[in-house]
Coordinates of C-alpha atoms in Angstrom, one line a residue:
M1 CA -89.5 -14.7 -20.0
R2 CA -92.0 -17.2 -18.5
N3 CA -94.6 -16.3 -21.7
F4 CA -91.7 -16.6 -24.3
I5 CA -90.5 -20.0 -23.1
I6 CA -94.3 -20.6 -23.4
F7 CA -95.2 -19.7 -26.8
L8 CA -91.6 -21.7 -27.9
L9 CA -92.7 -24.6 -26.9
V10 CA -96.1 -24.4 -28.8
F11 CA -94.3 -23.8 -31.2
I12 CA -92.0 -26.7 -31.1
L13 CA -94.6 -28.5 -30.2
L14 CA -97.2 -27.3 -33.4
F15 CA -94.0 -27.8 -35.4
G16 CA -92.6 -31.0 -34.7
G17 CA -96.4 -32.3 -35.3
I18 CA -96.6 -30.5 -38.9
F19 CA -93.5 -31.8 -39.5
L20 CA -94.2 -35.6 -38.7
Y21 CA -97.9 -35.0 -40.4
I22 CA -96.3 -34.0 -43.8
G23 CA -93.7 -36.6 -43.0
N24 CA -95.8 -39.5 -42.5
A25 CA -98.0 -38.4 -45.7
I26 CA -95.0 -38.5 -48.1
A27 CA -93.8 -41.4 -46.4
D28 CA -96.9 -43.1 -47.1
K29 CA -97.0 -42.1 -50.8
V30 CA -93.6 -43.5 -51.2
A31 CA -94.2 -46.8 -50.0
M32 CA -97.7 -47.3 -51.3
P33 CA -98.0 -44.9 -54.4
F34 CA -100.3 -48.1 -55.7
T35 CA -103.1 -50.5 -54.4
R36 CA -103.0 -53.9 -56.0
L37 CA -106.1 -53.2 -58.1
D38 CA -104.4 -50.1 -59.4
I39 CA -101.0 -52.5 -60.2
K40 CA -103.3 -55.0 -61.7
E41 CA -105.0 -53.0 -64.1
N42 CA -102.0 -51.4 -64.9
T43 CA -100.7 -54.4 -66.4
D44 CA -104.3 -55.4 -67.4
K45 CA -103.6 -52.5 -69.9
I46 CA -100.2 -53.0 -71.3
L47 CA -100.5 -56.1 -72.1
A48 CA -103.8 -55.4 -74.1
M49 CA -102.3 -52.4 -75.9
A50 CA -99.5 -55.4 -76.8
G51 CA -102.2 -57.7 -78.0
F52 CA -101.2 -60.3 -75.9
D53 CA -103.7 -62.9 -74.8
E54 CA -102.9 -64.1 -71.1
K55 CA -104.8 -67.5 -71.3
D56 CA -103.3 -68.4 -74.9
F57 CA -100.0 -67.9 -73.5
L58 CA -100.6 -70.0 -70.7
S59 CA -101.8 -72.7 -72.5
K60 CA -98.8 -72.9 -75.1
Y61 CA -95.8 -72.6 -72.5
K62 CA -94.9 -74.9 -69.5
R63 CA -95.2 -73.3 -65.9
Q64 CA -94.2 -74.7 -62.9
T65 CA -94.7 -72.4 -59.5
L66 CA -91.8 -73.0 -56.9
T67 CA -92.7 -71.3 -53.5
M68 CA -90.4 -69.4 -51.5
P69 CA -91.4 -68.3 -47.9
L70 CA -90.9 -65.0 -46.7
E71 CA -91.8 -63.4 -42.7
K72 CA -95.2 -62.8 -44.2
G73 CA -96.6 -65.4 -46.2
D74 CA -95.2 -67.6 -49.2
L75 CA -93.7 -65.7 -52.3
P76 CA -94.8 -67.8 -55.6
I77 CA -92.1 -67.9 -58.3
E78 CA -93.1 -68.6 -62.0
F79 CA -90.5 -70.8 -64.2
F80 CA -91.0 -71.4 -67.4
P81 CA -88.3 -74.0 -68.5
S82 CA -87.0 -75.0 -71.5
K83 CA -85.9 -77.9 -73.3
N84 CA -82.7 -77.6 -74.1
P85 CA -81.7 -74.9 -71.6
R86 CA -78.5 -72.6 -72.1
G87 CA -78.9 -70.3 -69.0
T88 CA -81.8 -68.9 -66.9
I89 CA -82.9 -65.2 -67.0
L90 CA -84.5 -63.6 -63.9
L91 CA -87.1 -60.6 -64.4
V92 CA -87.6 -58.0 -62.5
H93 CA -90.8 -56.0 -63.2
P94 CA -90.9 -52.1 -62.2
I95 CA -93.4 -50.7 -59.5
G96 CA -96.9 -50.2 -61.1
F97 CA -97.2 -53.1 -62.5
D98 CA -97.3 -57.0 -61.5
A99 CA -95.2 -60.1 -63.1
R100 CA -97.5 -60.5 -65.5
L101 CA -95.5 -57.4 -67.5
S102 CA -92.8 -59.8 -67.9
Y103 CA -95.2 -62.3 -69.7
L104 CA -94.2 -60.5 -72.9
L105 CA -90.5 -61.2 -73.2
V106 CA -91.0 -65.2 -72.3
P107 CA -91.2 -66.6 -75.6
S108 CA -88.4 -64.4 -76.6
F109 CA -86.4 -65.7 -74.2
L110 CA -87.6 -69.3 -74.4
E111 CA -86.7 -69.4 -78.4
I112 CA -83.1 -67.9 -77.6
G113 CA -82.6 -71.0 -75.1
L114 CA -82.8 -69.3 -71.7
Q115 CA -85.2 -70.5 -69.0
V116 CA -87.1 -67.7 -67.3
I117 CA -88.3 -66.6 -63.9
S118 CA -89.9 -64.0 -62.6
Y119 CA -92.2 -63.0 -59.4
D120 CA -94.1 -60.2 -58.0
Q121 CA -92.3 -57.2 -56.5
R122 CA -93.7 -56.0 -53.0
G123 CA -96.8 -54.4 -53.1
A124 CA -97.7 -56.3 -56.4
G125 CA -99.8 -59.2 -57.4
S126 CA -99.4 -62.2 -54.9
N127 CA -96.2 -60.9 -53.2
P128 CA -97.1 -61.1 -49.3
E129 CA -95.4 -57.9 -48.7
D130 CA -97.6 -54.2 -48.3
Y131 CA -95.4 -51.9 -49.2
Y132 CA -93.1 -50.7 -51.8
T133 CA -89.1 -49.2 -50.5
L134 CA -88.1 -47.9 -54.1
G135 CA -85.6 -51.1 -54.3
K136 CA -84.1 -51.4 -50.5
K137 CA -86.4 -54.1 -49.2
E138 CA -86.8 -55.5 -53.1
S139 CA -83.1 -56.0 -54.0
E140 CA -82.9 -57.7 -50.6
E141 CA -86.1 -60.1 -51.2
L142 CA -84.3 -60.4 -55.2
V143 CA -81.1 -61.8 -53.7
Q144 CA -83.2 -64.3 -51.7
V145 CA -84.9 -65.6 -54.7
L146 CA -81.4 -65.4 -56.4
D147 CA -80.2 -67.8 -54.0
F148 CA -83.5 -69.9 -53.9
V149 CA -84.0 -70.8 -57.5
K150 CA -80.3 -72.0 -58.0
D151 CA -80.9 -75.8 -57.3
Y152 CA -83.6 -75.4 -60.3
L153 CA -80.9 -74.0 -62.5
N154 CA -78.8 -77.4 -62.9
G155 CA -75.2 -75.3 -62.4
Q156 CA -75.9 -73.3 -65.3
P157 CA -75.5 -69.0 -65.8
L158 CA -77.8 -67.1 -64.3
Y159 CA -78.6 -63.7 -65.8
V160 CA -80.6 -61.5 -64.4
W161 CA -82.9 -58.2 -66.1
G162 CA -84.3 -55.4 -64.9
V163 CA -86.0 -52.2 -66.5
S164 CA -86.8 -48.7 -64.6
T165 CA -87.1 -49.3 -61.0
G166 CA -86.5 -53.1 -61.6
A167 CA -82.9 -52.5 -62.9
T168 CA -82.6 -49.9 -59.9
T169 CA -83.6 -52.9 -57.6
I170 CA -80.9 -55.2 -59.3
C171 CA -78.0 -52.1 -58.5
L172 CA -79.2 -52.1 -55.4
G173 CA -78.6 -55.8 -54.8
L174 CA -74.7 -55.3 -56.1
Q175 CA -74.1 -53.7 -52.3
D176 CA -75.5 -57.5 -51.3
S177 CA -74.0 -60.9 -52.7
L178 CA -76.0 -60.2 -56.3
G179 CA -73.0 -60.1 -58.5
E180 CA -71.6 -63.3 -56.5
Q181 CA -74.7 -64.9 -58.1
V182 CA -75.3 -64.2 -61.5
S183 CA -73.1 -64.6 -64.8
G184 CA -74.2 -60.8 -65.7
I185 CA -76.6 -58.5 -65.6
I186 CA -79.0 -56.6 -68.0
L187 CA -80.2 -52.6 -67.0
D188 CA -82.6 -51.0 -69.3
S189 CA -83.2 -47.0 -67.7
P190 CA -82.2 -47.4 -63.9
W191 CA -83.3 -44.8 -62.1
Y192 CA -79.9 -43.4 -60.0
D193 CA -80.9 -42.6 -56.8
G194 CA -84.8 -42.6 -55.3
K195 CA -83.9 -40.0 -52.9
E196 CA -83.1 -37.0 -56.0
V197 CA -86.6 -39.0 -57.8
I198 CA -88.4 -38.2 -54.5
K199 CA -87.1 -34.6 -54.6
E200 CA -88.4 -34.1 -57.8
V201 CA -92.2 -35.0 -57.4
L202 CA -91.8 -33.0 -54.0
H203 CA -90.3 -29.9 -55.7
K204 CA -93.4 -30.3 -58.6
E205 CA -96.3 -31.8 -56.1
G206 CA -95.7 -30.6 -52.8
P207 CA -95.7 -28.0 -50.6
P208 CA -93.9 -24.3 -50.8
I209 CA -92.1 -25.7 -47.9
P210 CA -88.2 -26.4 -48.8
E211 CA -87.7 -30.0 -50.7
S212 CA -84.6 -30.7 -47.9
L213 CA -86.8 -30.2 -45.4
L214 CA -90.1 -32.3 -46.7
L215 CA -87.3 -35.4 -47.4
K216 CA -85.7 -35.2 -43.8
A217 CA -89.6 -35.5 -42.8
G218 CA -90.5 -38.5 -45.1
S219 CA -86.9 -40.0 -44.5
L220 CA -87.1 -40.3 -40.7
V221 CA -90.8 -41.7 -40.9
S222 CA -90.0 -44.0 -43.3
K223 CA -87.2 -44.9 -41.5
K224 CA -89.3 -45.4 -38.1
K225 CA -92.3 -47.0 -40.1
Y226 CA -90.9 -49.1 -43.5
G227 CA -87.7 -49.8 -42.4
F228 CA -85.7 -47.5 -45.1
S229 CA -84.3 -43.9 -45.4
Y230 CA -84.4 -42.5 -48.6
D231 CA -80.3 -42.0 -48.3
D232 CA -80.2 -46.3 -48.9
L233 CA -81.5 -45.6 -52.1
D234 CA -77.7 -44.5 -53.6
I235 CA -76.8 -47.4 -56.2
S236 CA -73.4 -46.0 -56.6
D237 CA -72.0 -48.6 -53.8
G238 CA -73.2 -51.6 -55.7
T239 CA -72.1 -50.4 -58.9
K240 CA -68.8 -49.5 -58.4
K241 CA -67.6 -52.6 -56.7
Y242 CA -69.2 -55.1 -59.4
Y243 CA -66.7 -55.8 -62.1
G244 CA -69.1 -58.7 -63.8
R245 CA -70.7 -58.3 -67.2
V246 CA -73.0 -55.8 -67.9
L247 CA -75.5 -54.9 -70.8
F248 CA -77.0 -51.4 -70.3
F249 CA -80.0 -49.6 -72.1
A250 CA -80.5 -46.2 -72.1
S251 CA -82.5 -43.5 -74.7
K252 CA -81.7 -39.6 -75.1
K253 CA -85.2 -39.2 -74.8
D254 CA -85.7 -40.6 -71.6
E255 CA -88.3 -38.0 -69.9
I256 CA -87.9 -39.0 -66.1
I257 CA -84.3 -40.4 -66.0
P258 CA -81.6 -37.6 -68.1
Y259 CA -79.1 -39.3 -70.3
S260 CA -76.6 -37.8 -69.1
Q261 CA -77.4 -39.8 -65.7
L262 CA -77.7 -43.0 -67.3
E263 CA -74.2 -42.6 -68.8
Y264 CA -72.6 -42.0 -65.5
I265 CA -74.4 -45.3 -64.4
Y266 CA -73.0 -47.0 -67.2
Q267 CA -69.7 -45.6 -66.6
S268 CA -69.7 -45.9 -62.7
F269 CA -69.3 -49.9 -63.5
P270 CA -66.1 -50.6 -63.4
G271 CA -65.7 -54.3 -65.0
K272 CA -64.2 -54.3 -68.7
D273 CA -67.0 -56.4 -70.1
V274 CA -70.0 -53.4 -69.9
K275 CA -71.8 -52.6 -73.1
L276 CA -74.2 -49.1 -73.4
V277 CA -76.9 -49.9 -76.0
T278 CA -78.0 -46.0 -76.8
V279 CA -81.3 -45.3 -78.5
E280 CA -82.7 -41.7 -79.9
D281 CA -86.0 -42.2 -79.9
S282 CA -87.5 -43.8 -77.0
Q283 CA -89.8 -42.5 -73.4
H284 CA -88.5 -43.9 -70.4
G285 CA -89.1 -47.4 -69.8
Q286 CA -90.1 -48.4 -74.1
I287 CA -87.1 -49.5 -75.5
L288 CA -87.8 -52.9 -75.6
I289 CA -91.1 -52.0 -77.3
D290 CA -89.6 -49.4 -79.9
H291 CA -87.0 -51.7 -80.5
P292 CA -87.8 -55.2 -80.3
L293 CA -85.6 -56.9 -82.7
S294 CA -82.3 -55.0 -81.6
Y295 CA -83.1 -55.6 -78.1
G296 CA -83.6 -58.9 -78.5
K297 CA -80.4 -59.3 -80.7
E298 CA -78.5 -57.5 -78.0
I299 CA -79.5 -59.9 -74.8
G300 CA -79.3 -63.0 -77.1
L301 CA -75.4 -62.1 -78.1
F302 CA -75.0 -60.8 -74.3
T303 CA -76.1 -63.7 -72.6
F304 CA -74.9 -66.2 -75.6
G305 CA -71.2 -64.5 -75.9
D306 CA -69.4 -66.6 -73.4
Q307 CA -70.3 -69.9 -75.5
L308 CA -69.6 -68.2 -79.1
S309 CA -66.4 -67.0 -78.1
K310 CA -65.3 -70.1 -77.0
A311 CA -67.0 -71.8 -79.8
K312 CA -64.9 -69.9 -82.7
S313 CA -62.2 -70.1 -80.7
F314 CA -62.2 -73.9 -81.3
V315 CA -63.6 -73.6 -84.6
D316 CA -60.4 -71.4 -85.7
A317 CA -58.3 -73.6 -84.1
T318 CA -59.0 -76.8 -85.8
L319 CA -60.8 -75.9 -89.0
G320 CA -58.7 -72.8 -89.7
D321 CA -59.7 -69.7 -90.1
G322 CA -62.3 -69.5 -93.4
V323 CA -64.3 -70.8 -91.3
S324 CA -64.2 -69.1 -88.6
E325 CA -64.1 -66.0 -91.0
K326 CA -67.7 -67.0 -91.9
L327 CA -69.0 -67.5 -88.9
E328 CA -68.0 -64.1 -87.8
K329 CA -69.7 -62.5 -90.9
H330 CA -73.2 -64.3 -89.4
L331 CA -72.8 -62.2 -85.8
D332 CA -75.6 -59.7 -87.3
T333 CA -77.9 -62.3 -88.0
G334 CA -78.8 -63.2 -84.8
I335 CA -78.3 -66.5 -83.0
K336 CA -80.4 -69.0 -84.7
D337 CA -78.4 -67.9 -88.3
I338 CA -75.1 -68.9 -86.5
E339 CA -76.6 -71.9 -84.9
N340 CA -78.3 -72.9 -88.1
Y341 CA -74.8 -72.4 -90.1
M342 CA -72.5 -74.4 -87.9
K343 CA -75.0 -77.2 -88.1
E344 CA -74.8 -76.8 -92.0
E345 CA -71.6 -77.1 -92.0
G346 CA -71.1 -80.1 -89.6
L347 CA -70.4 -78.2 -86.2
D348 CA -72.1 -79.8 -83.8
L349 CA -72.1 -76.5 -80.9
E350 CA -72.9 -79.0 -78.0
K351 CA -70.0 -81.1 -78.9
I352 CA -67.7 -78.5 -79.7
L353 CA -68.9 -77.0 -76.4
E354 CA -68.2 -80.0 -74.4
R355 CA -65.0 -80.5 -75.8
I356 CA -63.6 -77.3 -75.0
G357 CA -65.0 -77.8 -71.1
D358 CA -63.4 -81.2 -71.8
K359 CA -60.3 -79.7 -72.2

């Protein structure tokens, strides 16, 4: 009996040691999948592939740096102002890249009158935090950033855009107060549940041990070491309670997130103003690169939608159905054409909106 007890204790200690060792390895890999140098090189590579000249860009576009204090240091926030802004969009980049990835989008957003805000996510660039949490702590930081920048926006609409894990961060932020801070959210191929993604990776690359046991080990260590468990990564608690405006991009050829799962996320939003834009051919996170014109048009119409609806109603009421009908025909040609048409017809959009506001 004594020998059996000794054997049992040794087995428990041995098993517990192996369990903690494996759990620590998994937790570290999830929290620190890239070094800061990896992230810089990844971003440099994408910018180079796009033929992007960073120095030329920074010389052309005015940039302000806001500084938000965090527990471990200051977080620089890049703010690209517009001369006549009608809103602001905050860009949340995905894991593996830094905020410079957002530079590719800045000119297009400024062109349609949206100021741009971006910053480095945890573990990237100038963010003082060293590890990544698959969107959990990133979403808490995002809520802080939204609260911090609102004083610079003069009460104008604020939208938030994210792709891949950046979109997941936004969805997790909906569990907090993010939904109350923004006029709408733009999601491109979000992960539904980080736990399932980890499980899939473990299935392909992990040791010959049941994924459920590996997940448990990694999650327990992660909770103790990094402050989050893998059960914290399901976005549905946030999406199901957000009734605001949503623009959702998805691809049927997404090789990481199945289209059926992307549809499920889209359908989880209970609001009435939720639009799904589907493409047939793009890989994960590549919709913008493959379809830049239609992508930009959808975002333009989404962020312009409220004002455009009010302007059309006013035009219809004051100038007759004929003008409203002509205006409607221009909806598919882009925001600039709509504005140009209104100017040609002697319709000052700003004055119209002012008069609507006065009413």
